[in-house]
Structure formats: C-alpha cells, structure tokens
C-alpha atoms as a PDB file:
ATOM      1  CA  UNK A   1     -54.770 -33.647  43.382  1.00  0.00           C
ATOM      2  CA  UNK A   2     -52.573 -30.913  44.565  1.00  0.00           C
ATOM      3  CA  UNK A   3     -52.112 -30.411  48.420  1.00  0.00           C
ATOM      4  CA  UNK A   4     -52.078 -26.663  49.515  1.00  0.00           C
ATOM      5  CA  UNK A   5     -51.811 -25.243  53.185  1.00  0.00           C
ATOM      6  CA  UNK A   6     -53.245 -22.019  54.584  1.00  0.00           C
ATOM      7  CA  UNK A   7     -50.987 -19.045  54.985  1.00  0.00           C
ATOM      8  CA  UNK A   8     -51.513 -15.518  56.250  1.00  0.00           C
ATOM      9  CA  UNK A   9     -51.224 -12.436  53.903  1.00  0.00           C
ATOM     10  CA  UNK A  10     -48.487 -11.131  55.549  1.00  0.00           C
ATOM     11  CA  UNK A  11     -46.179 -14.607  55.643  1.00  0.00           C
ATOM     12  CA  UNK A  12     -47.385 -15.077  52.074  1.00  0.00           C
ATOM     13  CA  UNK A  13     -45.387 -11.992  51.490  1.00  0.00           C
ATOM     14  CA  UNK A  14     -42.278 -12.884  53.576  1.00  0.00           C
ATOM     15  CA  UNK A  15     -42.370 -16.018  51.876  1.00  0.00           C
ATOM     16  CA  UNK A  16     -42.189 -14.055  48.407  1.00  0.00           C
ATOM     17  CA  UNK A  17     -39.906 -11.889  49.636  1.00  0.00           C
ATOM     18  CA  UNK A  18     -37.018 -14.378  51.409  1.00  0.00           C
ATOM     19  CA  UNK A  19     -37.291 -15.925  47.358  1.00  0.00           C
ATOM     20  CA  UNK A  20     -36.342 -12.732  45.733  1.00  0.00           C
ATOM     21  CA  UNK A  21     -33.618 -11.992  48.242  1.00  0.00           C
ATOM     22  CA  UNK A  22     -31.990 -15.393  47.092  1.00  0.00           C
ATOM     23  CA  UNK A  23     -31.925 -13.539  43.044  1.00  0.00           C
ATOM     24  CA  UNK A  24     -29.136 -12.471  41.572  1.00  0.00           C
ATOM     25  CA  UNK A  25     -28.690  -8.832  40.194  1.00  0.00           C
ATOM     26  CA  UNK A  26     -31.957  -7.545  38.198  1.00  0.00           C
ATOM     27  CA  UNK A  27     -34.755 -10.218  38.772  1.00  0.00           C
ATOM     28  CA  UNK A  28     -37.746 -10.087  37.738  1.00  0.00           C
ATOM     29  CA  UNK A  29     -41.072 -11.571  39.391  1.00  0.00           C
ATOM     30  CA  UNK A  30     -44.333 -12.619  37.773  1.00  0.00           C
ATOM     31  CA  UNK A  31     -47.446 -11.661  40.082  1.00  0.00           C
ATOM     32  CA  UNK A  32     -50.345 -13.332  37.899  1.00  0.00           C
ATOM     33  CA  UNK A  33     -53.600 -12.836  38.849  1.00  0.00           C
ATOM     34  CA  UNK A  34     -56.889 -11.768  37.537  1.00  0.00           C
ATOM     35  CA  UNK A  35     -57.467  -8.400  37.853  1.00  0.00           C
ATOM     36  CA  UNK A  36     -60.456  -9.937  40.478  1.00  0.00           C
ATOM     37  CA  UNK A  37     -57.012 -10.993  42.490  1.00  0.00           C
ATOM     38  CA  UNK A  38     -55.462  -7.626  42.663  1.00  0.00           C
ATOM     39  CA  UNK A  39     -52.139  -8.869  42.406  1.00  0.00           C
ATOM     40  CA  UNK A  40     -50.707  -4.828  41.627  1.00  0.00           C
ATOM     41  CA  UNK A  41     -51.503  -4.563  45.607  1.00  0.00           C
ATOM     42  CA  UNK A  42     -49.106  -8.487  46.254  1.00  0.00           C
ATOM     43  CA  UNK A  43     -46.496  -6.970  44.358  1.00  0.00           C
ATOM     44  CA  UNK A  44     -46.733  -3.796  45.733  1.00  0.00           C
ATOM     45  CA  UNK A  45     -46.585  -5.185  48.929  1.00  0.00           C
ATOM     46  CA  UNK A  46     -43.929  -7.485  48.632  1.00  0.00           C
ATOM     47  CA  UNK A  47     -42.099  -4.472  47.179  1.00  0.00           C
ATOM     48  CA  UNK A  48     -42.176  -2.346  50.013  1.00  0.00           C
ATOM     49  CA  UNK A  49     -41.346  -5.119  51.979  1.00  0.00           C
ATOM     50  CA  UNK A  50     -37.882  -5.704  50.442  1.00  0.00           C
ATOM     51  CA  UNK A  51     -37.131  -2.223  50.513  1.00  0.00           C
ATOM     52  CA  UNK A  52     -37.300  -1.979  54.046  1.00  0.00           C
ATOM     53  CA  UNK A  53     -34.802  -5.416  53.819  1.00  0.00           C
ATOM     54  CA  UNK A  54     -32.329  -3.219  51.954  1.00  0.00           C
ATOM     55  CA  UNK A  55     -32.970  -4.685  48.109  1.00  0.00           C
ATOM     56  CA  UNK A  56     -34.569  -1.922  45.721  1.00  0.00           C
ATOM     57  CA  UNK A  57     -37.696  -2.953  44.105  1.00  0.00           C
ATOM     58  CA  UNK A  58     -40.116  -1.641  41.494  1.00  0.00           C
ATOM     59  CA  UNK A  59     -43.554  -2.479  40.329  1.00  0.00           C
ATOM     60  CA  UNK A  60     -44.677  -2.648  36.683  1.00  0.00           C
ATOM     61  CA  UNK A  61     -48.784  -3.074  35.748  1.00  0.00           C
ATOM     62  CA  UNK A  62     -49.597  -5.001  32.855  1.00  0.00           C
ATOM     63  CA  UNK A  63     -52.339  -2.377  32.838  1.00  0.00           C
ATOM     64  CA  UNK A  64     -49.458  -0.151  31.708  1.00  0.00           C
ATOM     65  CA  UNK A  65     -48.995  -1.855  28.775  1.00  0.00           C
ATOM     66  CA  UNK A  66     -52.100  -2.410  27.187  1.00  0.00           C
ATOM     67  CA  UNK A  67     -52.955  -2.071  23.391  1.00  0.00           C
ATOM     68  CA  UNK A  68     -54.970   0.980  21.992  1.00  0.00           C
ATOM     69  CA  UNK A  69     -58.492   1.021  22.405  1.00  0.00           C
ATOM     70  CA  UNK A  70     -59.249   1.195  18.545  1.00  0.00           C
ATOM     71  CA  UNK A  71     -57.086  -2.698  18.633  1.00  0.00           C
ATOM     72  CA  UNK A  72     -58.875  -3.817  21.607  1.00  0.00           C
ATOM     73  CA  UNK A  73     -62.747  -3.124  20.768  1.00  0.00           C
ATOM     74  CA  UNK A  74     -62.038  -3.310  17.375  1.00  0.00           C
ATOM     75  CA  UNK A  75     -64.718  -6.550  16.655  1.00  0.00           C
ATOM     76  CA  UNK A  76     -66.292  -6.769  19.889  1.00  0.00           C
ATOM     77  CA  UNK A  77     -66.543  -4.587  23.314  1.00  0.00           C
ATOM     78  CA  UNK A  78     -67.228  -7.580  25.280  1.00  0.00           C
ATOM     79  CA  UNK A  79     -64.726 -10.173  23.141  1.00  0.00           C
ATOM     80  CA  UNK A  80     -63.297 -12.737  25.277  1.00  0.00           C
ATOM     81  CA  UNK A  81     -61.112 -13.263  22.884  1.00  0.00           C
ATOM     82  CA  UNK A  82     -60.083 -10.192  22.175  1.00  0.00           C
ATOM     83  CA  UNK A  83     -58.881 -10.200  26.273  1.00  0.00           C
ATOM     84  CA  UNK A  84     -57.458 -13.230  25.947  1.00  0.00           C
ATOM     85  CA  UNK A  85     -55.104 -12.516  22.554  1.00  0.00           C
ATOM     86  CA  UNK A  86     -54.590  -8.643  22.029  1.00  0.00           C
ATOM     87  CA  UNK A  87     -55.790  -7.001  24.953  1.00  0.00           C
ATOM     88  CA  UNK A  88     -52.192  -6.771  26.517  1.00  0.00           C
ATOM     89  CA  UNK A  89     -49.317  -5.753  24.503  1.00  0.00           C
ATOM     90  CA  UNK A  90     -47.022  -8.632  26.204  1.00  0.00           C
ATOM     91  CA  UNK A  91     -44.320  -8.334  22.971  1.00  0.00           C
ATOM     92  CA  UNK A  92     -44.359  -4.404  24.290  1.00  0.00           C
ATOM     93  CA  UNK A  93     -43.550  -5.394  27.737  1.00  0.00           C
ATOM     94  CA  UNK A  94     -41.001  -7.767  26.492  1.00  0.00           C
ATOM     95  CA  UNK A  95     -39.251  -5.214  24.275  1.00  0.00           C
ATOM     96  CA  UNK A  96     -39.371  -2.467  26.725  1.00  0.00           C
ATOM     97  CA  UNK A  97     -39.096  -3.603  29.809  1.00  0.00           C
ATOM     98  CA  UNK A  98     -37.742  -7.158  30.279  1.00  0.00           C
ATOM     99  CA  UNK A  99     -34.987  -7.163  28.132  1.00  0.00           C
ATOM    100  CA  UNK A 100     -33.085  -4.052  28.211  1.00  0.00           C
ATOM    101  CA  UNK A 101     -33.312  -4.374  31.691  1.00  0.00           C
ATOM    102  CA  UNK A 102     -31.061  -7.522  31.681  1.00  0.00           C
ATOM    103  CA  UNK A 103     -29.259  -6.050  28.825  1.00  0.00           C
ATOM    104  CA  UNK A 104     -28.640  -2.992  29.927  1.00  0.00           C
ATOM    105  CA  UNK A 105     -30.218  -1.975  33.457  1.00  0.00           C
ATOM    106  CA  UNK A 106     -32.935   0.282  31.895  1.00  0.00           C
ATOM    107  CA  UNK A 107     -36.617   0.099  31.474  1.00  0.00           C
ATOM    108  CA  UNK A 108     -39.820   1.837  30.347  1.00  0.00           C
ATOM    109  CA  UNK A 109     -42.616   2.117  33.373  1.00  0.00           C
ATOM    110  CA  UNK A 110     -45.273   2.372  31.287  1.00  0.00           C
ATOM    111  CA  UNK A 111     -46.300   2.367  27.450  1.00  0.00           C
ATOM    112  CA  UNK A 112     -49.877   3.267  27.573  1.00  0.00           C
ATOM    113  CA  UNK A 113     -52.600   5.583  29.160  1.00  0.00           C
ATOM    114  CA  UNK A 114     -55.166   2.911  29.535  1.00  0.00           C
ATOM    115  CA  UNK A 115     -57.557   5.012  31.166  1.00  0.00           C
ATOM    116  CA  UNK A 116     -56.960   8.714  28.330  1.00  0.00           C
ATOM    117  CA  UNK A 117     -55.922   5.978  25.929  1.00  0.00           C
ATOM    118  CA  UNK A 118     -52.990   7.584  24.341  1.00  0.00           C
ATOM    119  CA  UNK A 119     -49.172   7.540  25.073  1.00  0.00           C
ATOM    120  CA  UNK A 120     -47.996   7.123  28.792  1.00  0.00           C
ATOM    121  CA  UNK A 121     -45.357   9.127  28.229  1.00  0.00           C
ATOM    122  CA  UNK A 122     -43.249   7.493  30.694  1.00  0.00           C
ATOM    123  CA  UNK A 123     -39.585   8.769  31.245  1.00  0.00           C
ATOM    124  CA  UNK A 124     -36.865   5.837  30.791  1.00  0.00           C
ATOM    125  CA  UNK A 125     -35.909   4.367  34.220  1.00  0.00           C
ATOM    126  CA  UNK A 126     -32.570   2.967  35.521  1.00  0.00           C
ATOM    127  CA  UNK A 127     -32.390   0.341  38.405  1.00  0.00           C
ATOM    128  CA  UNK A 128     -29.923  -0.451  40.668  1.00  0.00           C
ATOM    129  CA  UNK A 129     -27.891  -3.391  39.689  1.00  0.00           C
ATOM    130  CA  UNK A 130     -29.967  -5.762  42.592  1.00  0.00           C
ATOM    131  CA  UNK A 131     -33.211  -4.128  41.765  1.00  0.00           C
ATOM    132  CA  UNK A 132     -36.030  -6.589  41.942  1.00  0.00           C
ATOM    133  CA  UNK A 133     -38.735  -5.608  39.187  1.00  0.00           C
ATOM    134  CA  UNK A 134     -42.581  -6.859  39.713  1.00  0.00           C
ATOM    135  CA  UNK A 135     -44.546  -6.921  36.442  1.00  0.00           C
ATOM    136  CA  UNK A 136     -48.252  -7.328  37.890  1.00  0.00           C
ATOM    137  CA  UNK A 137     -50.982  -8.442  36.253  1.00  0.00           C
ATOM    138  CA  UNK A 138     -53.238 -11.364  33.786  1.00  0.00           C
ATOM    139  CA  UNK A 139     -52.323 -14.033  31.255  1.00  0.00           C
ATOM    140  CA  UNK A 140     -48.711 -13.240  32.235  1.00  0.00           C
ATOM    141  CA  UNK A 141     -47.609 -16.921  32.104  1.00  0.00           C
ATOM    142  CA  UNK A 142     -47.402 -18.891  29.075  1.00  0.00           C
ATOM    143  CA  UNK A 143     -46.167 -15.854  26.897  1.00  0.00           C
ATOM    144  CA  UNK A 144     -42.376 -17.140  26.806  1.00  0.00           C
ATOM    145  CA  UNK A 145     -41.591 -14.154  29.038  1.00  0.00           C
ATOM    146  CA  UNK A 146     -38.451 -14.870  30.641  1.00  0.00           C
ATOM    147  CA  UNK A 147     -39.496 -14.205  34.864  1.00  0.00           C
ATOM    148  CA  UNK A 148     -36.470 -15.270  37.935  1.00  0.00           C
ATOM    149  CA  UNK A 149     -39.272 -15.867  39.775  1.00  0.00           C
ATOM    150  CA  UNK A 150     -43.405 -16.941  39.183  1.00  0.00           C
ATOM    151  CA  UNK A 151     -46.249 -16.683  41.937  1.00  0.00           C
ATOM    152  CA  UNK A 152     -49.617 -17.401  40.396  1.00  0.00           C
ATOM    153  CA  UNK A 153     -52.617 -15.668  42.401  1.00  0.00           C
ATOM    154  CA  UNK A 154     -55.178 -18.415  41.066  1.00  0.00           C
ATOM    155  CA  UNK A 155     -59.116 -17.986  41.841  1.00  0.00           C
ATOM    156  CA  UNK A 156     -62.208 -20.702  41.126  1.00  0.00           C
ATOM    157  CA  UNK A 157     -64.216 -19.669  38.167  1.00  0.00           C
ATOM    158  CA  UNK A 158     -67.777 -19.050  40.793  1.00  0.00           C
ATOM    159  CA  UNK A 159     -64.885 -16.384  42.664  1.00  0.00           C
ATOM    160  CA  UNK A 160     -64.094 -14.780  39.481  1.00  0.00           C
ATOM    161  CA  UNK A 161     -66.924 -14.320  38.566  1.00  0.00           C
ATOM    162  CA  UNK A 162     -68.644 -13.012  42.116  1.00  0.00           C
ATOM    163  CA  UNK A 163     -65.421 -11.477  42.453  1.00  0.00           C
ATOM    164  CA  UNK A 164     -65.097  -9.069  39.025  1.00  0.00           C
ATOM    165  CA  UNK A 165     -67.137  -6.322  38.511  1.00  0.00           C
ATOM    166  CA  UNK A 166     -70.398  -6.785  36.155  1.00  0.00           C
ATOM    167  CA  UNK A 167     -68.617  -4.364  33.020  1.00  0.00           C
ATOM    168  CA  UNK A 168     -65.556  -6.759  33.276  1.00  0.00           C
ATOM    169  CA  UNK A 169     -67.163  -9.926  33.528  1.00  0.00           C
ATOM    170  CA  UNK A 170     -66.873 -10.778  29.865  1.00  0.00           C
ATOM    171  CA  UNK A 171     -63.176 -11.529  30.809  1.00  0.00           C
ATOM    172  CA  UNK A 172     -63.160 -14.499  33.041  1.00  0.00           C
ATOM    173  CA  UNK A 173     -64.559 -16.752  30.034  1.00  0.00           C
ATOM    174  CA  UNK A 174     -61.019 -15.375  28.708  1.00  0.00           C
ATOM    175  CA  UNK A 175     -58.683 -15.923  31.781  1.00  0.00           C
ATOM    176  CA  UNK A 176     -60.208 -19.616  32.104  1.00  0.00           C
ATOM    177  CA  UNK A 177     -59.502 -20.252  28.245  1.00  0.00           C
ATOM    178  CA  UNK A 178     -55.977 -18.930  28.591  1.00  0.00           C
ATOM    179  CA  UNK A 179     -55.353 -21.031  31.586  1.00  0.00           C
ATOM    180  CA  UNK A 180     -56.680 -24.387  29.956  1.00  0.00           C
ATOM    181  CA  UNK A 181     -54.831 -23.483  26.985  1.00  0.00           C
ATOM    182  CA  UNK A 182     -51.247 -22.615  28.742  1.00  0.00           C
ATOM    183  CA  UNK A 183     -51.246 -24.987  31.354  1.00  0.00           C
ATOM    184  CA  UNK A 184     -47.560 -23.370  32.802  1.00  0.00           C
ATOM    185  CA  UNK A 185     -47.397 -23.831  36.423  1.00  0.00           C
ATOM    186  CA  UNK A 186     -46.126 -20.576  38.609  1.00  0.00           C
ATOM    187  CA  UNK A 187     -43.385 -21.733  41.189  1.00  0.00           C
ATOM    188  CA  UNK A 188     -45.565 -20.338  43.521  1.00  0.00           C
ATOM    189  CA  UNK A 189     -48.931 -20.861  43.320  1.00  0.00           C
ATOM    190  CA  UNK A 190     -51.308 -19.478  45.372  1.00  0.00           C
ATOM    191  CA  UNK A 191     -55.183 -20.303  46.215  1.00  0.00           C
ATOM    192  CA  UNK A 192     -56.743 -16.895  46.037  1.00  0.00           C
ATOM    193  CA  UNK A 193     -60.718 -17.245  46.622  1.00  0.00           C
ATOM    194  CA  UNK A 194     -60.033 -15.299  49.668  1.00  0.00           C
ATOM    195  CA  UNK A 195     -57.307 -13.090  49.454  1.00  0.00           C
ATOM    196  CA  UNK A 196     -57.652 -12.771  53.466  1.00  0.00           C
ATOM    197  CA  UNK A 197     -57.158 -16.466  54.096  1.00  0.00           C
ATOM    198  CA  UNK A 198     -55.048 -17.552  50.945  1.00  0.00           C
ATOM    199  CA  UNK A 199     -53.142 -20.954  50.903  1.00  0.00           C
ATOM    200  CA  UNK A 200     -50.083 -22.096  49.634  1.00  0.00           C
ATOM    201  CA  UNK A 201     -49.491 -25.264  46.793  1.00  0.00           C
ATOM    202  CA  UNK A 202     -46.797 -27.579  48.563  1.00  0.00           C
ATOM    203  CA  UNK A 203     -46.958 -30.565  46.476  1.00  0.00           C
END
C-alpha cells in the first residue's frame, strides 16, 4: 500500500518547480489529470512560478490537440471508448510538439479549435534553449510520449465522478479503463480528491 503525506498547493508547486530547475535545456513535463483535476491551472501555476525563478516556461492543453468532432462522436456521443482511444490526437502532439522541439527548438501551440471545431490556426513557436514546456491534460501517460519529468494529479473514482460535470460524466468509465489498462506510474504522483489539501506519494 503506498504511503503519501499531505502537502499544501503552493509547496506542491515549489516542489514541481525545484524538479524542473534540475532539467537540462528543453524539458518537458507531464501534468496528468482528469479534466475533474484541472491540471491546465498546476501547470499553469508551476509555470509562472519558474518564470519568476528566471527559467522560461510554456503551457500546452491536450485540449488543444483534440481530434475533429466528426472522429470523436462518430459511433457514440457518450462513448467511453471513444474518450479513452481517439478522443485526443496524442500522435499529433507527438509530431508537433514534442519532437521538433528537441529536434529543433520549435513547436505548434495548438492543432485544434475544440470548442469552433476547425483548425487552431496556431502560429509556429520558438523556445528558449532552457524553456520548460507543460503539456496539460488526460490519458497522457502510457502513450510512449517521451516527458523529462511526470506528476500524475490522480482522483478516487466517487471524486471523479462528484467532481465532473453531468455532460462529461460518460468519461470517467474511460479515464479508470485507461488507468487499469496502462498501469505507468508518474514520478510524481499526487492524491487529488481535494485539490486544496492534496498529498504527496513518498514510497
């Protein structure tokens, strides 16, 4: 049985951020978490924090990168399965974001308009050469993405559940699939039930 200790928000944060300070030219961190979880706002935070710590940082949402509606409802609105396997374009994020910006310091903010569903038309970015990159968002581990750094924003299934919205709920059968199914462990992991009194996996 895993041991975890409490920790506030904002030394959660620190503690994210004094890791990423230790990487090497571009890093990138995994925030995983539900959408329930929030992590966009973690990784946001923790970005702003190392800013003011002198490393640039950026934030990318999974949200950003998610397939066409007429992929993702194609069989079923309310497909868990669907979520769990082509929901997110993760080979997208992969192609445009992770590796070019090891290979060549560039990166594409955003594929898709999730909300108009059509084309983000995101401009190309270039990062510093210590830029710390966040990608935020669900299902992010187990993909063979290659991440410097993993924190893993995990909830109970009865907080998931109280915890996503009623139009959404379909997806928490999905996120607790994907999680029995790819059993990778983030290097941080993080109880999340309540975000204002997370704790902290230490053994």
């Amino acid at each position: 049985m895993p041991d975890f200790t409490a920790i506030s928000p904002d030394a959660l944060y620190a503690l994210i951020a004094e890791r990423a300070m230790t990487l090497t030219g571009y890093a990138v961190i995994a925030v995983d978490g539900a959408d329930a979880a929030d992590p966009l706002t973690v990784a946001n935070g923790v970005a702003e924090l190392l800013r003011t710590r002198g490393r640039p940082a950026a934030v990318v949402s999974l949200h950003d990168f998610v397939r066409p509606a007429s992929v993702r409802l194609e069989y079923d609105r309310d497909s868990e399965f669907t979520y769990r396997t082509g929901w997110f374009d993760y080979a997208a994020l992969n192609r445009e974001v992770l590796k070019p910006l090891r290979d060549t310091g560039r990166y594409l903010p955003a594929l898709w308009d999730e909300r108009a569903d059509r084309s983000a038309r995101a401009r190309i970015r270039t990062a510093d050469d210590t830029t710390v990159l966040f990608i935020a968002g669900p299902m992010l581990l187990g993909r063979g993405l290659d991440f410097d750094l993993t924190v893993g924003l995990r909830m109970s299934a009865g907080a998931l559940r109280r915890r996503t919205d009623a139009a959404s709920r379909f997806t928490v059968d999905g996120l607790l699939e994907f999680q029995r199914e790819h059993a990778e462990e983030p290097e941080i992991q993080v109880a999340w039930d309540h975000p204002d009194r997370p704790a902290i996996r230490v053994g």
